[in-house]
Amino acid sequence: NAGVMQNPRHLVRRRGQEARLRCSPVKGHSHVYWYRQLPEEGLKFMVYLQKENIIDESGMPKERFSAEFPKEGPSILRIQQVVRGDSAAYFCASSPRGAQNIQYFGAGTRLSVL
Amino acid sequence: AQRVTQPEKLLSVFKGAPVELKCNYSYSGSPELFWYVQYSRQRLQLLLRHISRESIKGFTADLNKGETSFHLKKPFAQEEDSAMYYCALSILTGGGNKLTFGTGTQLKVEL
């Protein structure tokens, strides 16, 4: 069991480009969470998804950010037209059905916007 | 709105000394609290949960609702305890739980 896999580990984009961050949850986990960590801050909740459904996106910026967790394949966090303020570490976590309060974290994707 | 406060960015102790990492929270509901740890070059991992009332790697944490605190303690620090520690509050949402994290405390255990 490889745990939660995130890729890429590091992503560099120029302002205006798109960033796609991928997260494969622990095998058998049906709940995925995305968090963002800005420099000198704690992790902040962005979105919670189950297969094919967004359950809670209260932490997502209203524009340019979107997330999905399709029936097949990894969860994707997509940031369109990136700006310098999007530079951060993005963490994905997954949890199994029935134990949703225990989350297993990936190693994160560090996004740098030039 | 819920909030988790970890007042110390860095805590430096000598090996064998007691450790206390402070965590305070504000939440109007019934809190469920966690401590997560991140060792150097490793991913964030769960250390302990208040519901379990267990001791992991010698660490304990007691939820004090009167003081709204969930401080992490260990009587004798070891070098391998050096890491980043995050306190987190769990909020129920649509069948899942979203975590609100503090800003973290870097624990450095010196020889």
Short mmCIF file of N, CA, C and O in Angstrom, two decimals, chain A residues 7-55:
data_model
loop_
_atom_site.label_atom_id
_atom_site.label_comp_id
_atom_site.label_asym_id
_atom_site.label_seq_id
_atom_site.Cartn_x
_atom_site.Cartn_y
_atom_site.Cartn_z
N ASN A 7 1.24 13.93 -7.39
CA ASN A 7 2.23 14.33 -8.38
C ASN A 7 1.73 15.50 -9.19
O ASN A 7 0.52 15.71 -9.31
N PRO A 8 2.68 16.32 -9.64
CA PRO A 8 4.10 16.21 -9.37
C PRO A 8 4.45 16.67 -7.96
O PRO A 8 3.61 17.25 -7.28
N ARG A 9 5.66 16.44 -7.50
CA ARG A 9 6.08 16.93 -6.20
C ARG A 9 6.37 18.42 -6.26
O ARG A 9 6.14 19.15 -5.29
N HIS A 10 6.90 18.83 -7.38
CA HIS A 10 7.20 20.25 -7.58
C HIS A 10 6.66 20.65 -8.95
O HIS A 10 6.80 19.89 -9.92
N LEU A 11 6.06 21.82 -9.01
CA LEU A 11 5.48 22.30 -10.26
C LEU A 11 5.79 23.79 -10.39
O LEU A 11 5.50 24.56 -9.47
N VAL A 12 6.39 24.15 -11.49
CA VAL A 12 6.71 25.55 -11.75
C VAL A 12 5.86 26.03 -12.92
O VAL A 12 5.82 25.38 -13.96
N ARG A 13 5.18 27.14 -12.73
CA ARG A 13 4.35 27.71 -13.77
C ARG A 13 4.62 29.21 -13.85
O ARG A 13 4.97 29.85 -12.86
N ARG A 14 4.41 29.75 -15.05
CA ARG A 14 4.47 31.19 -15.23
C ARG A 14 3.07 31.76 -15.04
O ARG A 14 2.07 31.06 -15.22
N ARG A 15 3.03 33.01 -14.66
CA ARG A 15 1.73 33.66 -14.47
C ARG A 15 0.86 33.49 -15.71
O ARG A 15 1.32 33.65 -16.84
N GLY A 16 -0.41 33.14 -15.49
CA GLY A 16 -1.33 32.96 -16.59
C GLY A 16 -1.47 31.53 -17.08
O GLY A 16 -2.43 31.21 -17.80
N GLN A 17 -0.53 30.67 -16.71
CA GLN A 17 -0.63 29.27 -17.13
C GLN A 17 -1.59 28.50 -16.22
O GLN A 17 -2.06 29.01 -15.21
N GLU A 18 -1.83 27.26 -16.59
CA GLU A 18 -2.69 26.39 -15.79
C GLU A 18 -1.84 25.42 -15.00
O GLU A 18 -0.79 24.96 -15.47
N ALA A 19 -2.30 25.10 -13.80
CA ALA A 19 -1.63 24.09 -12.97
C ALA A 19 -2.62 22.96 -12.70
O ALA A 19 -3.77 23.20 -12.35
N ARG A 20 -2.14 21.75 -12.88
CA ARG A 20 -2.95 20.55 -12.58
C ARG A 20 -2.22 19.71 -11.56
O ARG A 20 -1.10 19.26 -11.82
N LEU A 21 -2.86 19.48 -10.41
CA LEU A 21 -2.25 18.71 -9.35
C LEU A 21 -3.07 17.42 -9.19
O LEU A 21 -4.29 17.46 -9.14
N ARG A 22 -2.35 16.30 -9.10
CA ARG A 22 -3.02 15.02 -9.05
C ARG A 22 -2.86 14.34 -7.70
O ARG A 22 -1.82 14.48 -7.05
N CYS A 23 -3.89 13.62 -7.32
CA CYS A 23 -3.87 12.91 -6.04
C CYS A 23 -4.54 11.55 -6.20
O CYS A 23 -5.72 11.48 -6.57
N SER A 24 -3.78 10.50 -5.93
CA SER A 24 -4.35 9.15 -5.90
C SER A 24 -4.50 8.75 -4.44
O SER A 24 -3.49 8.63 -3.72
N PRO A 25 -5.72 8.53 -3.97
CA PRO A 25 -5.91 8.21 -2.55
C PRO A 25 -5.42 6.80 -2.24
O PRO A 25 -5.09 6.02 -3.13
N VAL A 26 -5.38 6.51 -0.96
CA VAL A 26 -5.09 5.15 -0.52
C VAL A 26 -6.12 4.21 -1.18
O VAL A 26 -7.30 4.55 -1.26
N LYS A 27 -5.66 3.06 -1.62
CA LYS A 27 -6.56 2.12 -2.29
C LYS A 27 -7.74 1.79 -1.39
O LYS A 27 -7.57 1.44 -0.22
N GLY A 28 -8.93 1.97 -1.95
CA GLY A 28 -10.13 1.68 -1.18
C GLY A 28 -10.73 2.88 -0.46
O GLY A 28 -11.85 2.81 0.04
N HIS A 29 -9.98 3.98 -0.41
CA HIS A 29 -10.52 5.19 0.23
C HIS A 29 -11.40 5.93 -0.76
O HIS A 29 -11.03 6.12 -1.92
N SER A 30 -12.55 6.38 -0.26
CA SER A 30 -13.51 7.04 -1.15
C SER A 30 -13.68 8.52 -0.85
O SER A 30 -14.49 9.19 -1.48
N HIS A 31 -12.92 9.03 0.14
CA HIS A 31 -13.04 10.43 0.52
C HIS A 31 -11.69 11.11 0.29
O HIS A 31 -10.66 10.61 0.74
N VAL A 32 -11.72 12.25 -0.39
CA VAL A 32 -10.50 13.00 -0.68
C VAL A 32 -10.66 14.44 -0.23
O VAL A 32 -11.71 15.05 -0.42
N TYR A 33 -9.61 14.96 0.38
CA TYR A 33 -9.59 16.34 0.85
C TYR A 33 -8.36 17.03 0.25
O TYR A 33 -7.29 16.43 0.13
N TRP A 34 -8.52 18.29 -0.06
CA TRP A 34 -7.39 19.12 -0.50
C TRP A 34 -7.19 20.26 0.49
O TRP A 34 -8.16 20.89 0.94
N TYR A 35 -5.91 20.50 0.82
CA TYR A 35 -5.53 21.59 1.73
C TYR A 35 -4.42 22.40 1.05
O TYR A 35 -3.62 21.88 0.27
N ARG A 36 -4.35 23.67 1.42
CA ARG A 36 -3.30 24.54 0.91
C ARG A 36 -2.51 25.10 2.08
O ARG A 36 -3.11 25.49 3.10
N GLN A 37 -1.21 25.16 1.94
CA GLN A 37 -0.37 25.73 2.98
C GLN A 37 0.46 26.86 2.38
O GLN A 37 1.38 26.61 1.59
N LEU A 38 0.13 28.07 2.77
CA LEU A 38 0.92 29.23 2.36
C LEU A 38 2.12 29.35 3.30
O LEU A 38 2.09 28.82 4.42
N PRO A 39 3.18 30.03 2.87
CA PRO A 39 4.36 30.18 3.74
C PRO A 39 4.00 30.73 5.11
O PRO A 39 3.21 31.66 5.23
N GLU A 40 4.57 30.14 6.13
CA GLU A 40 4.39 30.58 7.52
C GLU A 40 2.96 30.39 8.04
O GLU A 40 2.60 30.96 9.06
N GLU A 41 2.16 29.60 7.35
CA GLU A 41 0.79 29.37 7.81
C GLU A 41 0.53 27.88 7.97
O GLU A 41 1.29 27.04 7.50
N GLY A 42 -0.57 27.56 8.64
CA GLY A 42 -0.98 26.17 8.75
C GLY A 42 -1.72 25.74 7.49
O GLY A 42 -2.01 26.54 6.62
N LEU A 43 -2.01 24.45 7.42
CA LEU A 43 -2.78 23.94 6.28
C LEU A 43 -4.21 24.45 6.38
O LEU A 43 -4.81 24.45 7.46
N LYS A 44 -4.75 24.87 5.23
CA LYS A 44 -6.12 25.38 5.21
C LYS A 44 -6.97 24.51 4.27
O LYS A 44 -6.59 24.27 3.13
N PHE A 45 -8.10 24.09 4.77
CA PHE A 45 -9.03 23.26 4.01
C PHE A 45 -9.50 23.98 2.75
O PHE A 45 -9.83 25.17 2.79
N MET A 46 -9.53 23.23 1.65
CA MET A 46 -10.04 23.80 0.41
C MET A 46 -11.34 23.10 -0.01
O MET A 46 -12.37 23.74 -0.17
N VAL A 47 -11.28 21.77 -0.17
CA VAL A 47 -12.42 21.07 -0.74
C VAL A 47 -12.41 19.62 -0.29
O VAL A 47 -11.36 19.04 -0.02
N TYR A 48 -13.62 19.07 -0.20
CA TYR A 48 -13.82 17.67 0.20
C TYR A 48 -14.65 17.01 -0.90
O TYR A 48 -15.73 17.52 -1.26
N LEU A 49 -14.17 15.89 -1.41
CA LEU A 49 -14.86 15.20 -2.49
C LEU A 49 -15.04 13.72 -2.17
O LEU A 49 -14.21 13.12 -1.48
N GLN A 50 -16.13 13.18 -2.67
CA GLN A 50 -16.29 11.75 -2.77
C GLN A 50 -16.34 11.43 -4.27
O GLN A 50 -16.42 12.33 -5.09
N LYS A 51 -16.33 10.17 -4.60
CA LYS A 51 -16.30 9.80 -6.02
C LYS A 51 -17.41 10.52 -6.79
O LYS A 51 -18.60 10.40 -6.46
N GLU A 52 -17.00 11.30 -7.78
CA GLU A 52 -17.90 12.02 -8.69
C GLU A 52 -18.73 13.11 -8.02
O GLU A 52 -19.62 13.67 -8.65
N ASN A 53 -18.45 13.44 -6.77
CA ASN A 53 -19.23 14.47 -6.09
C ASN A 53 -18.33 15.41 -5.30
O ASN A 53 -17.42 14.97 -4.61
N ILE A 54 -18.65 16.70 -5.37
CA ILE A 54 -18.03 17.69 -4.49
C ILE A 54 -18.96 17.85 -3.30
O ILE A 54 -20.12 18.22 -3.45
N ILE A 55 -18.45 17.55 -2.09
CA ILE A 55 -19.30 17.58 -0.90
C ILE A 55 -19.22 18.95 -0.21
O ILE A 55 -20.22 19.49 0.22
#
